[in-house]
CSV table of C-alpha atoms in Angstrom, one decimal:
chain,number,residue,atom,x,y,z
A,1,MET,CA,-25.8,26.2,66.9
A,2,PHE,CA,-23.7,27.1,69.5
A,3,GLY,CA,-20.2,25.8,70.1
A,4,PRO,CA,-16.5,25.2,69.3
A,5,ASP,CA,-15.2,23.5,65.9
A,6,MET,CA,-11.9,22.3,64.8
A,7,CYS,CA,-11.8,21.8,61.1
A,8,GLY,CA,-8.5,20.6,59.8
A,9,VAL,CA,-6.1,23.5,61.2
A,10,GLU,CA,-8.8,26.0,61.7
A,11,HIS,CA,-10.2,26.7,65.1
A,12,LYS,CA,-13.6,28.6,65.4
A,13,PHE,CA,-16.2,29.2,68.0
A,14,HIS,CA,-19.8,29.3,66.2
A,15,PHE,CA,-23.0,31.0,67.0
A,16,ILE,CA,-25.5,30.5,63.9
A,17,ILE,CA,-29.1,31.2,64.3
A,18,ARG,CA,-31.7,30.6,61.7
A,19,TYR,CA,-34.2,33.5,61.1
A,20,ARG,CA,-37.6,33.1,59.6
A,21,ASN,CA,-38.2,36.4,57.5
A,22,PRO,CA,-42.0,37.0,58.6
A,23,ASN,CA,-42.9,38.5,55.1
A,24,THR,CA,-41.6,35.8,53.0
A,25,GLY,CA,-41.3,32.8,55.2
A,26,VAL,CA,-37.8,32.3,54.0
A,27,TYR,CA,-35.4,30.9,56.5
A,28,THR,CA,-31.9,32.2,56.5
A,29,GLU,CA,-28.7,31.5,58.6
A,30,HIS,CA,-26.7,34.1,60.3
A,31,GLN,CA,-23.7,33.7,62.0
A,32,ALA,CA,-21.7,35.8,64.7
A,33,LYS,CA,-18.7,37.8,63.2
A,34,LYS,CA,-15.4,36.1,63.9
A,35,THR,CA,-13.5,36.6,67.1
A,36,THR,CA,-10.4,38.6,67.0
A,37,GLU,CA,-9.3,36.6,70.1
A,38,PRO,CA,-7.2,33.8,69.2
A,39,LEU,CA,-8.7,30.4,70.0
A,40,ASP,CA,-6.0,27.8,69.0
A,41,SER,CA,-4.9,27.8,72.9
A,42,TYR,CA,-8.4,26.2,73.9
A,43,PHE,CA,-8.3,23.7,71.3
A,44,THR,CA,-4.7,22.1,71.8
A,45,ASP,CA,-4.4,22.3,75.4
A,46,LYS,CA,-6.3,19.0,76.0
A,47,LYS,CA,-8.5,20.6,78.8
A,48,SER,CA,-12.3,20.7,79.0
A,49,HIS,CA,-13.6,24.0,78.6
A,50,LEU,CA,-16.8,25.9,79.4
A,51,TYR,CA,-18.6,27.6,76.2
A,52,THR,CA,-21.0,30.0,77.5
A,53,LEU,CA,-23.6,31.9,75.2
A,54,VAL,CA,-25.6,34.7,76.6
A,55,LEU,CA,-28.6,36.3,74.8
A,56,SER,CA,-30.2,39.7,75.9
A,57,ALA,CA,-33.5,41.1,75.7
A,58,ASP,CA,-31.8,44.2,74.0
A,59,ASN,CA,-30.9,42.0,70.9
A,60,SER,CA,-27.1,41.7,72.3
A,61,PHE,CA,-25.2,38.7,72.7
A,62,LYS,CA,-21.9,37.6,74.6
A,63,MET,CA,-19.7,34.6,73.9
A,64,TYR,CA,-17.4,33.2,76.5
A,65,ILE,CA,-14.9,30.8,77.0
A,66,ASP,CA,-14.1,29.7,80.5
A,67,ASN,CA,-15.9,33.1,81.6
A,68,LYS,CA,-13.5,35.2,79.4
A,69,LEU,CA,-15.5,37.2,76.8
A,70,VAL,CA,-14.2,36.4,73.5
A,71,ASN,CA,-16.9,37.6,71.2
A,72,SER,CA,-19.8,40.1,71.5
A,73,GLY,CA,-22.3,42.1,69.5
A,74,SER,CA,-25.9,42.9,68.3
A,75,LEU,CA,-27.9,40.2,66.9
A,76,LEU,CA,-29.5,42.7,64.4
A,77,THR,CA,-26.0,44.4,63.2
A,78,ASP,CA,-23.2,41.8,64.2
A,79,MET,CA,-24.2,39.0,62.3
A,80,GLU,CA,-23.3,37.6,58.8
A,81,PRO,CA,-25.2,38.6,56.9
A,82,SER,CA,-27.1,41.2,58.8
A,83,MET,CA,-30.3,40.6,60.3
A,84,ILE,CA,-31.5,44.1,59.2
A,85,PRO,CA,-31.5,44.0,55.4
A,86,PRO,CA,-29.6,47.0,53.7
A,87,LYS,CA,-31.5,49.9,52.9
A,88,GLU,CA,-30.3,49.6,49.2
A,89,ILE,CA,-29.5,46.7,47.4
A,90,VAL,CA,-27.4,46.0,44.1
A,91,ASP,CA,-29.8,45.6,41.0
A,92,GLU,CA,-28.2,42.6,39.0
A,93,THR,CA,-30.3,43.7,35.9
A,94,ASP,CA,-28.9,47.6,35.8
A,95,ARG,CA,-26.6,48.0,32.9
A,96,LYS,CA,-24.7,51.1,31.4
A,97,PRO,CA,-26.6,52.3,28.2
A,98,ASP,CA,-24.2,51.7,25.0
A,99,ASP,CA,-24.5,55.5,24.4
A,100,TRP,CA,-23.2,56.6,28.1
A,101,ASP,CA,-20.7,59.3,28.1
A,102,ASP,CA,-17.7,58.3,30.3
A,103,ARG,CA,-15.9,61.8,30.1
A,104,GLU,CA,-15.6,63.4,33.5
A,105,LYS,CA,-15.9,66.9,32.2
A,106,ILE,CA,-17.6,67.6,28.8
A,107,PRO,CA,-16.9,71.1,26.7
A,108,ASP,CA,-19.6,73.7,27.1
A,109,THR,CA,-20.7,74.6,23.6
A,110,ASN,CA,-22.7,77.9,24.6
A,111,ALA,CA,-19.7,79.1,26.4
A,112,LYS,CA,-18.1,82.0,24.9
A,113,LYS,CA,-15.2,84.5,25.8
A,114,PRO,CA,-16.1,88.0,26.4
A,115,GLU,CA,-15.5,90.3,23.3
A,116,ASP,CA,-12.4,92.3,25.2
A,117,TRP,CA,-10.9,89.1,26.3
A,118,ASP,CA,-6.8,89.3,25.8
A,119,GLU,CA,-5.1,86.1,25.6
A,120,THR,CA,-1.7,88.0,26.2
A,121,GLU,CA,-2.7,89.1,29.9
A,122,PRO,CA,-0.7,87.0,32.5
A,123,LYS,CA,-2.8,84.3,34.5
A,124,GLU,CA,-1.5,86.0,37.7
A,125,ILE,CA,-1.1,89.4,38.8
A,126,PRO,CA,0.7,91.4,41.7
A,127,ASP,CA,-1.5,91.7,44.8
A,128,GLU,CA,-0.6,95.6,45.2
A,129,SER,CA,-1.9,95.5,49.2
A,130,ALA,CA,0.3,92.3,50.0
A,131,THR,CA,2.7,93.5,52.8
A,132,ILE,CA,5.4,91.4,54.6
A,133,PRO,CA,4.3,90.7,58.1
A,134,SER,CA,6.3,92.4,61.2
A,135,GLY,CA,8.8,90.1,62.4
A,136,TRP,CA,9.2,88.3,59.1
A,137,LEU,CA,12.9,88.0,59.4
A,138,GLU,CA,14.2,88.9,56.0
A,139,ASP,CA,17.8,89.4,57.0
A,140,GLU,CA,17.7,86.0,59.0
A,141,ALA,CA,20.4,83.7,58.2
A,142,PRO,CA,19.3,80.7,56.4
A,143,MET,CA,21.6,78.5,58.4
A,144,ILE,CA,22.1,78.6,62.3
A,145,ALA,CA,25.2,77.0,64.3
A,146,ASP,CA,24.4,73.3,65.8
A,147,PRO,CA,24.6,74.0,69.5
A,148,ALA,CA,25.2,70.0,69.8
A,149,ALA,CA,28.1,70.1,67.8
A,150,VAL,CA,31.5,70.3,69.6
A,151,GLN,CA,34.6,71.5,67.7
A,152,PRO,CA,37.5,68.9,67.9
A,153,VAL,CA,40.5,69.8,69.8
A,154,ASP,CA,43.7,70.5,67.3
């Protein structure tokens, strides 16, 4: 199916194809994703319009209204649902086991502190090799005069 459709206040420009799966023989409908172009003016101006669908050998399509491109894409990837099935599908029967542990981290029961571990030592120590870089401007004033400020005349 191809063409304009006005359903209540909603204006649509359809391109729908039925595809027969060669493996299962089941037919499914695939439609082009909605246009980003506002279509209201084409439906409300009370004029005739030329609706064009171009299908190419490279599995691409283009949809035009009055020779203006309003939608384009790939027949394989830009249809809803996609013509190419997803590599992974949701397993509807998959359930989380009742004894599943949801904790992000668990304690390591085999972990032991070394015998010489001292809890009173600080977590961080000073870096003896650290030096202040040249040009660090330690004595620089934290504020400077505003060059754009003008002192009022008394």
